[in-house]
Coordinates of C-alpha atoms (C1' of nucleotides) in Angstrom, one line a residue:
Chain A
M10 CA -29.0 26.7 9.5
L11 CA -26.7 29.3 10.9
S12 CA -27.7 32.9 11.2
K13 CA -25.8 35.3 9.0
E14 CA -24.5 37.0 12.1
T15 CA -22.9 33.8 13.4
L16 CA -21.4 33.1 10.0
K17 CA -19.9 36.6 9.9
K18 CA -18.3 36.1 13.2
I19 CA -16.7 32.8 12.2
F20 CA -15.8 33.8 8.7
P21 CA -15.1 37.5 8.7
D22 CA -14.3 39.8 5.8
W23 CA -16.5 38.2 3.2
E24 CA -18.8 39.9 0.7
E25 CA -22.4 40.2 1.6
G26 CA -23.3 38.1 -1.4
L27 CA -21.0 35.3 -0.4
Y28 CA -22.8 34.9 3.0
D29 CA -26.1 34.7 1.2
A30 CA -24.7 32.1 -1.2
I31 CA -23.4 30.0 1.7
L32 CA -26.8 30.3 3.5
K33 CA -28.5 29.2 0.3
E34 CA -26.2 26.4 -0.9
A35 CA -24.3 25.0 2.0
E36 CA -25.5 22.3 4.3
L37 CA -24.7 22.5 8.0
K38 CA -23.6 19.1 9.1
E39 CA -22.6 17.7 12.4
A40 CA -20.3 14.9 13.3
K41 CA -19.4 13.2 16.6
A42 CA -15.8 13.1 17.9
G43 CA -13.9 10.4 16.3
T44 CA -15.7 10.4 13.0
T45 CA -13.7 10.0 9.9
L46 CA -14.8 12.9 7.6
L47 CA -12.7 12.2 4.6
K48 CA -10.6 9.1 3.7
M49 CA -7.7 9.1 1.4
G50 CA -8.7 8.1 -2.1
Q51 CA -12.3 9.0 -1.5
N52 CA -14.1 11.1 -4.1
I53 CA -14.6 14.6 -2.9
K54 CA -18.1 15.8 -3.4
S55 CA -18.2 18.9 -1.2
A56 CA -15.9 21.5 0.3
M57 CA -15.6 21.5 4.1
L58 CA -15.6 24.7 6.2
V59 CA -15.2 24.2 10.0
V60 CA -17.9 26.0 12.1
E61 CA -17.4 24.4 15.5
G62 CA -14.9 22.0 17.0
T63 CA -11.6 20.7 15.8
I64 CA -10.6 18.4 12.9
K65 CA -7.3 16.6 12.6
L66 CA -5.7 16.2 9.2
Y67 CA -3.6 13.1 8.4
Q68 CA -1.6 11.6 5.7
E69 CA -2.2 7.9 5.3
G70 CA 0.4 5.3 4.5
E71 CA 0.0 2.4 2.2
D72 CA 0.2 0.0 5.1
G73 CA -2.7 1.8 6.8
G74 CA -0.6 3.9 9.1
E75 CA -1.5 7.5 9.8
Y76 CA 0.6 10.6 10.2
F77 CA -0.8 13.7 11.9
M78 CA -0.2 16.9 9.9
Y79 CA -2.3 19.7 11.4
H80 CA -5.5 20.9 13.1
L81 CA -8.4 22.7 11.5
N82 CA -10.4 25.1 13.6
P83 CA -13.5 27.1 13.2
G84 CA -13.2 29.7 10.4
E85 CA -10.7 27.4 8.6
A86 CA -11.3 25.1 5.7
C87 CA -10.0 21.9 4.3
A88 CA -7.7 23.0 1.5
V89 CA -7.9 19.9 -0.6
T90 CA -11.7 20.1 -0.9
L91 CA -11.7 23.8 -2.0
V92 CA -10.4 23.4 -5.5
C93 CA -12.1 20.4 -7.0
N94 CA -13.4 21.1 -10.4
Y95 CA -14.4 17.5 -11.2
H96 CA -16.3 15.0 -9.3
H97 CA -13.7 12.3 -9.6
E98 CA -11.0 14.1 -7.8
Q99 CA -9.8 12.1 -4.9
S100 CA -8.8 13.1 -1.4
Q101 CA -5.1 12.9 -0.6
V102 CA -5.7 13.4 3.1
L103 CA -7.5 11.8 5.9
A104 CA -9.7 14.0 8.1
K105 CA -11.0 13.1 11.5
A106 CA -13.2 15.0 13.9
V107 CA -11.4 15.2 17.3
T108 CA -14.3 16.9 19.0
D109 CA -18.0 17.0 18.2
I110 CA -18.0 19.3 15.2
Q111 CA -20.2 21.4 13.0
Y112 CA -19.2 22.1 9.5
L113 CA -20.5 23.6 6.2
A114 CA -20.6 21.2 3.3
I115 CA -20.6 23.1 0.0
P116 CA -21.2 21.0 -3.2
I117 CA -18.1 21.3 -5.3
E118 CA -20.0 22.6 -8.4
F119 CA -20.1 26.0 -6.6
M120 CA -16.3 26.2 -6.2
E121 CA -15.5 27.3 -9.7
K122 CA -18.6 29.5 -9.8
W123 CA -17.8 31.3 -6.6
L124 CA -14.2 31.8 -7.6
N125 CA -15.5 33.9 -10.5
E126 CA -18.3 35.5 -8.6
F127 CA -16.8 36.5 -5.2
K128 CA -13.4 38.1 -4.7
S129 CA -13.5 37.4 -1.0
W130 CA -14.0 33.7 -1.8
H131 CA -11.0 33.8 -4.0
Y132 CA -8.9 35.4 -1.2
F133 CA -10.2 32.9 1.2
V134 CA -9.1 30.0 -0.9
I135 CA -5.6 31.5 -1.4
K136 CA -5.3 32.2 2.3
T137 CA -6.4 28.7 3.1
Y138 CA -3.8 27.1 0.8
R139 CA -1.1 29.4 2.0
S140 CA -1.6 28.6 5.7
R141 CA -2.0 24.9 5.1
Y142 CA 1.2 24.9 2.9
E143 CA 3.0 26.5 5.9
E144 CA 1.7 23.9 8.2
L145 CA 3.0 21.2 5.9
L146 CA 6.4 22.8 5.9
K147 CA 6.5 22.7 9.7
T148 CA 5.5 19.1 9.6
I149 CA 8.2 18.2 7.1
N150 CA 10.8 20.1 9.1
E151 CA 9.9 18.1 12.3
T152 CA 9.8 14.8 10.4
A153 CA 12.9 15.1 8.4
F154 CA 15.2 16.7 10.9
K155 CA 14.1 15.7 14.4
N156 CA 14.3 12.6 16.5
M157 CA 11.3 11.1 18.1
D158 CA 11.7 12.9 21.4
E159 CA 11.7 16.3 19.8
R160 CA 8.8 15.3 17.5
L161 CA 6.8 14.2 20.5
E162 CA 7.5 17.4 22.2
F163 CA 6.3 19.4 19.1
Y164 CA 3.3 17.2 18.9
I165 CA 2.3 17.8 22.5
K166 CA 2.8 21.5 22.2
R167 CA 0.5 21.6 19.2
H168 CA -2.0 19.7 21.2
I169 CA -1.9 21.9 24.3
N170 CA -2.1 24.9 22.0
Q171 CA -5.4 23.6 20.9
F172 CA -6.8 22.0 24.1
G173 CA -4.9 23.4 27.0
P174 CA -2.1 22.0 29.1
S175 CA -3.9 18.8 30.1
V176 CA -3.4 16.2 27.5
N177 CA -6.1 13.5 27.4
L178 CA -4.6 11.1 24.9
T179 CA -3.5 7.5 25.4
H180 CA 0.0 6.6 24.6
Q181 CA -1.4 4.5 21.8
E182 CA -3.2 7.4 20.2
I183 CA -0.1 9.6 20.3
A184 CA 1.9 6.7 18.8
N185 CA -0.6 6.4 16.0
D186 CA -0.4 10.1 15.2
L187 CA 3.4 10.0 15.1
N188 CA 3.5 6.7 13.3
T189 CA 5.6 5.0 16.0
S190 CA 4.8 2.4 18.7
R191 CA 3.2 2.8 22.1
E192 CA 6.3 1.6 23.9
V193 CA 8.4 4.3 22.3
V194 CA 5.9 7.0 23.4
S195 CA 5.7 5.5 26.9
R196 CA 9.4 5.6 27.4
L197 CA 9.8 9.1 26.1
L198 CA 7.0 10.4 28.2
K199 CA 8.6 8.7 31.2
K200 CA 11.8 10.5 30.4
M201 CA 9.9 13.8 30.2
E202 CA 8.3 13.1 33.6
N203 CA 11.8 12.4 35.0
N204 CA 12.9 15.7 33.5
G205 CA 10.0 17.5 35.2
W206 CA 8.4 18.5 31.9
I207 CA 5.1 16.8 32.6
I208 CA 3.1 15.3 35.4
M209 CA 1.6 12.0 34.5
N210 CA -1.8 10.8 35.5
R211 CA -3.6 7.7 34.3
N212 CA -5.1 8.4 30.8
S213 CA -3.7 12.0 30.8
F214 CA -0.8 14.1 31.7
D215 CA -0.1 17.8 32.2
W216 CA 2.5 19.8 30.5
I217 CA 4.4 22.1 32.9
K218 CA 7.7 22.8 31.1
K219 CA 8.5 26.5 30.4
Chain B
M2 CA 13.3 40.7 -22.3
L3 CA 11.1 37.8 -23.5
S4 CA 8.8 38.1 -26.4
K5 CA 5.1 37.9 -25.7
E6 CA 4.9 34.7 -27.8
T7 CA 7.5 32.9 -25.8
L8 CA 5.8 34.0 -22.6
K9 CA 2.5 32.6 -23.9
K10 CA 4.1 29.3 -24.6
I11 CA 5.6 29.0 -21.2
F12 CA 2.6 30.4 -19.3
P13 CA -0.5 29.6 -21.3
D14 CA -4.1 30.6 -20.5
W15 CA -3.4 34.1 -19.2
E16 CA -5.2 37.2 -20.0
E17 CA -3.7 39.5 -22.6
G18 CA -3.3 42.3 -20.1
L19 CA -1.4 40.0 -17.7
Y20 CA 1.3 39.3 -20.3
D21 CA 1.6 43.0 -20.9
A22 CA 1.9 43.6 -17.2
I23 CA 4.6 40.9 -16.9
L24 CA 6.5 42.4 -19.8
K25 CA 6.3 45.8 -18.2
E26 CA 7.0 45.0 -14.6
A27 CA 8.9 41.8 -14.4
E28 CA 12.7 41.5 -14.6
L29 CA 14.1 38.6 -16.5
K30 CA 17.0 37.2 -14.4
E31 CA 19.5 34.5 -14.9
A32 CA 21.4 32.3 -12.5
K33 CA 24.1 29.7 -12.9
A34 CA 23.6 26.1 -11.8
G35 CA 24.2 25.8 -8.1
T36 CA 23.1 29.3 -7.2
T37 CA 21.0 29.7 -4.0
L38 CA 18.1 31.8 -5.1
L39 CA 16.3 32.1 -1.8
K40 CA 17.5 31.2 1.7
M41 CA 15.2 30.4 4.6
G42 CA 14.5 33.5 6.7
Q43 CA 15.4 35.8 3.9
N44 CA 13.0 38.7 3.2
I45 CA 11.1 38.1 0.0
K46 CA 11.1 41.0 -2.3
S47 CA 9.9 39.5 -5.5
A48 CA 7.9 36.6 -6.9
M49 CA 9.8 34.0 -8.9
L50 CA 8.4 32.4 -12.1
V51 CA 10.6 29.8 -13.8
V52 CA 11.2 30.5 -17.5
E53 CA 14.0 28.1 -18.2
G54 CA 15.8 25.4 -16.3
T55 CA 15.1 23.6 -13.0
I56 CA 15.0 24.8 -9.4
K57 CA 15.1 22.5 -6.4
L58 CA 13.1 23.5 -3.3
Y59 CA 14.4 22.6 0.2
Q60 CA 13.4 22.8 3.8
E61 CA 16.3 23.8 6.0
G62 CA 16.9 22.4 9.4
E63 CA 18.2 24.4 12.4
D64 CA 21.4 22.6 12.3
G65 CA 21.9 23.7 8.7
G66 CA 20.8 20.4 7.1
E67 CA 18.8 20.4 3.9
Y68 CA 15.8 18.3 2.9
F69 CA 14.7 18.2 -0.7
M70 CA 11.0 18.7 -1.3
Y71 CA 10.3 19.2 -5.0
H72 CA 11.4 20.5 -8.4
L73 CA 10.2 23.7 -10.1
N74 CA 10.1 23.7 -13.9
P75 CA 9.4 26.3 -16.6
G76 CA 5.8 27.6 -16.3
E77 CA 5.8 27.0 -12.6
A78 CA 6.3 29.4 -9.7
C79 CA 7.6 29.4 -6.2
A80 CA 4.4 29.4 -4.1
V81 CA 5.8 31.1 -1.1
T82 CA 6.8 34.2 -3.0
L83 CA 3.5 34.6 -4.7
V84 CA 1.4 35.8 -1.8
C85 CA 3.6 38.3 0.1
N86 CA 1.7 41.4 1.0
Y87 CA 4.4 42.9 3.1
H88 CA 8.1 43.4 2.6
H89 CA 9.1 41.7 5.8
E90 CA 7.7 38.3 5.0
Q91 CA 10.4 35.7 5.3
S92 CA 11.0 32.7 3.2
Q93 CA 10.3 29.4 4.8
V94 CA 12.0 27.5 2.0
L95 CA 15.4 27.3 0.4
A96 CA 15.6 27.4 -3.4
K97 CA 18.6 26.4 -5.5
A98 CA 19.1 26.4 -9.2
V99 CA 20.1 22.9 -10.4
T100 CA 20.7 23.9 -13.9
D101 CA 21.4 27.3 -15.4
I102 CA 18.1 29.1 -15.2
Q103 CA 16.1 32.0 -16.3
Y104 CA 13.3 33.4 -14.2
L105 CA 11.0 36.3 -14.0
A106 CA 11.3 38.4 -10.8
I107 CA 8.2 40.4 -10.1
P108 CA 8.3 42.9 -7.2
I109 CA 5.8 41.8 -4.6
E110 CA 3.9 45.1 -4.6
F111 CA 2.2 43.8 -7.8
M112 CA 1.0 40.6 -6.2
E113 CA -2.0 42.2 -4.4
K114 CA -2.7 44.5 -7.3
W115 CA -2.7 41.7 -9.9
L116 CA -4.9 39.5 -7.8
N117 CA -7.5 42.2 -8.1
E118 CA -6.8 43.0 -11.7
F119 CA -6.4 39.7 -13.4
K120 CA -8.6 36.7 -13.0
S121 CA -6.0 34.5 -14.7
W122 CA -3.4 35.5 -12.3
H123 CA -5.7 34.6 -9.4
Y124 CA -6.1 31.2 -10.9
F125 CA -2.4 30.8 -11.5
V126 CA -1.8 31.5 -7.8
I127 CA -4.3 29.0 -6.7
K128 CA -3.1 26.4 -9.1
T129 CA 0.4 26.9 -7.9
Y130 CA -0.4 26.5 -4.3
R131 CA -2.5 23.5 -5.0
S132 CA 0.2 21.7 -6.9
R133 CA 2.9 22.6 -4.4
Y134 CA 0.6 21.5 -1.5
E135 CA 0.3 18.1 -3.3
E136 CA 4.0 17.8 -3.7
L137 CA 4.5 18.4 0.0
L138 CA 1.9 15.7 0.8
K139 CA 4.0 13.3 -1.2
T140 CA 7.1 14.3 0.5
I141 CA 5.5 13.9 3.9
N142 CA 4.3 10.5 2.9
E143 CA 7.7 9.3 1.9
T144 CA 9.4 10.8 4.9
A145 CA 7.0 9.6 7.6
F146 CA 6.3 6.1 6.4
K147 CA 9.2 4.9 4.3
N148 CA 12.7 3.6 5.2
M149 CA 15.7 5.1 3.6
D150 CA 15.9 2.5 0.8
E151 CA 12.4 3.4 -0.4
R152 CA 13.0 7.1 0.0
L153 CA 16.2 6.8 -2.0
E154 CA 14.3 5.0 -4.7
F155 CA 11.6 7.7 -4.7
Y156 CA 14.2 10.3 -4.8
I157 CA 16.0 8.7 -7.8
K158 CA 12.7 8.3 -9.7
R159 CA 11.9 12.0 -9.3
H160 CA 15.4 12.8 -10.5
I161 CA 15.2 10.6 -13.6
N162 CA 11.7 12.0 -14.3
Q163 CA 13.4 15.4 -14.5
F164 CA 16.7 14.6 -16.2
G165 CA 16.5 11.2 -17.7
P166 CA 17.7 7.7 -16.6
S167 CA 21.3 8.7 -16.2
V168 CA 21.9 10.2 -12.7
N169 CA 24.9 12.5 -12.4
L170 CA 24.9 13.1 -8.7
T171 CA 27.5 12.2 -6.2
H172 CA 26.5 10.0 -3.3
Q173 CA 27.3 13.0 -1.1
E174 CA 24.8 15.2 -2.9
I175 CA 22.1 12.6 -2.7
A176 CA 22.8 12.2 1.0
N177 CA 22.5 15.9 1.6
D178 CA 19.1 16.0 -0.2
L179 CA 17.8 13.2 1.9
N180 CA 19.4 14.4 5.1
T181 CA 21.4 11.3 5.6
S182 CA 25.0 10.3 5.3
R183 CA 27.1 9.4 2.3
E184 CA 27.9 5.9 3.6
V185 CA 24.2 5.1 3.9
V186 CA 23.6 6.2 0.3
S187 CA 26.6 4.3 -1.0
R188 CA 25.5 1.1 0.7
L189 CA 22.0 1.3 -0.5
L190 CA 23.1 2.1 -4.1
K191 CA 25.4 -0.9 -3.9
K192 CA 22.4 -3.0 -2.9
M193 CA 20.4 -1.6 -5.8
E194 CA 23.3 -2.5 -8.1
N195 CA 23.3 -6.1 -6.8
N196 CA 19.6 -6.3 -7.3
G197 CA 20.1 -5.2 -10.9
W198 CA 18.2 -1.9 -10.5
I199 CA 21.0 0.3 -11.5
I200 CA 24.3 0.2 -13.4
M201 CA 27.0 2.2 -11.6
N202 CA 29.7 4.2 -13.2
R203 CA 32.1 6.6 -11.6
N204 CA 30.3 9.8 -10.7
S205 CA 27.0 8.6 -12.2
F206 CA 24.7 5.6 -12.5
D207 CA 21.8 4.5 -14.7
W208 CA 18.4 3.4 -13.6
I209 CA 17.3 0.3 -15.4
K210 CA 14.6 -1.2 -13.1
K211 CA 11.1 -1.6 -14.6
Chain C
dC21 C1' -17.2 -8.2 44.6
dT22 C1' -15.1 -10.5 40.8
dT23 C1' -13.7 -10.6 36.3
dA24 C1' -12.4 -8.7 32.0
dT25 C1' -10.5 -5.0 29.4
dT26 C1' -7.9 -1.1 28.7
dT27 C1' -3.8 1.3 29.6
dG28 C1' 0.9 1.8 31.0
dG29 C1' 5.8 0.0 32.4
dT30 C1' 9.8 -2.4 31.2
dG31 C1' 13.3 -5.9 29.9
dA32 C1' 15.3 -8.2 25.9
dT33 C1' 16.3 -8.1 21.3
dA34 C1' 16.2 -6.9 16.3
dT35 C1' 16.5 -3.6 12.8
dT36 C1' 17.6 0.7 10.9
dT37 C1' 20.4 4.5 10.6
dA38 C1' 24.4 7.3 12.0
dT39 C1' 29.2 7.9 12.9
dC40 C1' 34.1 6.8 12.8
dA41 C1' 38.0 5.1 10.6
dC42 C1' 40.5 4.0 6.8
dA43 C1' 41.6 2.0 2.3
dC44 C1' 41.0 2.2 -2.7
dT45 C1' 40.4 4.2 -7.4
dC46 C1' 40.2 7.3 -10.9
dA47 C1' 41.2 11.8 -12.9
dA48 C1' 43.1 16.1 -13.0
dA49 C1' 47.0 18.9 -11.9
dA50 C1' 51.7 19.6 -11.1
Chain D
dT10 C1' 55.1 10.5 -14.1
dT11 C1' 54.0 11.6 -9.6
dT12 C1' 50.9 13.9 -6.7
dT13 C1' 46.7 15.3 -5.1
dG14 C1' 42.0 15.3 -4.2
dA15 C1' 37.4 14.0 -4.9
dG16 C1' 34.5 10.1 -5.0
dT17 C1' 33.6 5.6 -3.4
dG18 C1' 33.7 0.9 -0.6
dT19 C1' 33.4 -1.2 3.7
dG20 C1' 34.2 -2.8 8.5
dA21 C1' 33.3 -1.7 13.3
dT22 C1' 30.6 0.4 16.4
dA23 C1' 27.1 3.5 18.4
dA24 C1' 22.6 5.3 18.7
dA25 C1' 17.7 5.5 17.7
dT26 C1' 13.8 3.1 16.9
dA27 C1' 10.9 -1.1 16.4
dT28 C1' 9.2 -5.3 18.0
dC29 C1' 8.1 -9.0 21.2
dA30 C1' 6.9 -10.6 25.6
dC31 C1' 4.9 -10.2 29.7
dC32 C1' 3.4 -8.0 34.0
dA33 C1' 0.9 -4.6 36.8
dA34 C1' -2.4 -1.1 37.8
dA35 C1' -6.7 1.0 37.0
dT36 C1' -11.1 0.9 35.3
dA37 C1' -15.2 -0.9 33.4
dA38 C1' -18.4 -4.6 33.1
dG39 C1' -20.7 -8.4 34.9

DNA sequence: CTTATTTGGTGATATTTATCACACTCAAAA
DNA sequence: TTTTGAGTGTGATAAATATCACCAAATAAG
C-alpha cells in the first residue's frame, strides 16, 4: 500500500481522517498500458483514483467505435465511478490505461458514507465533476464545430501536452480515437508535414508548430 | 417571492434551513421566451435554479454557431453556475429561455457558504453535475457517431419528450440547434415524411413514428 | 537472409454535408 | 386585393469525409 505521505502529495488538501480511510479501505491496483479498465455498460463496483500513469476516457458507439474525450492523470478520479449508490449502476464511459498505471479502487459502498463523513471528500467529488464537465464541453465544441483537420490538431495538442512533443501513435490509433479512418489521418498529417507543422518519422512524429 | 410550500414541491428533499436561506437570499426572476440568460464568456454572478418553464443549454462556436446540448426543467439547475468561487469565472455555456420562465438567482457568494452549511445543498450540487455530465455524454455520442439523419431524429425525440408530439419549430431553428443548414433539415424532414415518421404542416409537424 | 507483418502513401470513387440559387406557398399587413 | 415576408422545396454544385484497392517501406519473425 501507499504511504500516507505519498498519498498526501498526490491528493492534497484532504482531511487526515480521509487519508486514513483510504489507507484502510482502498485497494492499490496496477494495470499495464493498453488495459481496458472500464467498459461501457459494465457494472461499477469501485471508484477509481489515479495514482500513477495516464488513463484515457472514451465514449463508445453502438457500432463499437470509440471516441476519445479526455485524459485522467495522477490526483484525478473517474467521475462516473464516484457517485454510484447502487451496485447495478452501469458505466457510460470506456476507460483505458495508456501507460502502466497504479490506481486506488474504493468499493462504492464507501462513497455515500464518505460524502457524509468527510467534507474534503465532498469537495473532491464536486471538483472532479466540474473539471470533467468542462472537458466534455471542450470535446463537444471540437466535435460539433470543427472539421477533421482542426480536430486532429486539437487532439495532437492534448497528446503532446500529456507526453511531450514527440507523438508515438500510429495513424490507425489516432483514427480510432477520432472515430475516422486511417487514410484521412494519413492525408491530414501529410498536409501538416508539408505546412512545416510536424516532422514525420516512422511510427512517430514531432510537433514543431508554434 | 415563492412560498416555502411551492419551493418544497419543486426542490424536494432539502433541509428546512436551506429553504429558509433560499427564501432569504435568492431573487425570483422572470424571463420571456427567447431571452438569452447566459452568454459564453460572460462573468457569472449568480447561480440559476429553474422554477418554471424550460431552458435550453448550448455550446457556442468561435464563428458564432450554436450547438444544442440539453434542456433544463423546473427543479434543475445550471451546473456551471453552481460552483463559482470567484466573481471572474466565465460561463462556458449559452443558456436561452425557450418558454417564459421563472428562476431563482442566488448570488455566488452563497455557494461556498451553503456547501459548508447544508448537506442537502451539497447533494444537490453533485446530483446536478452528475446528471448534466450524463447529458453531455449523450450529446457527444450523437455528435461523434451519428449522421445528420439520426441526430435530427434524436433531436426531435428530445423535443417531443419536453413539449409533446407536435413540434413547433422552423427548419431554420432546428438547423441552428444542430449546427447545420436549413436545406439539410428540410430534406431530411421530407424523407421522414415519406417514410411516414412525421406529418408535416406549415410551421410545425407531428411525430407519429413508433 | 528471407519472409511475413505492420505501418504508411495515394489514387479512385462514393457518400454525406454544405452552399448557392431560385421558385413556390401561405399568412399577415398594407 | 395586392403586397410583402417568412417559411419551405429542390436542383446544381462544391467540399469534406469515408471507403476501397493496392503498393511500398520498414520492421519483426523465422
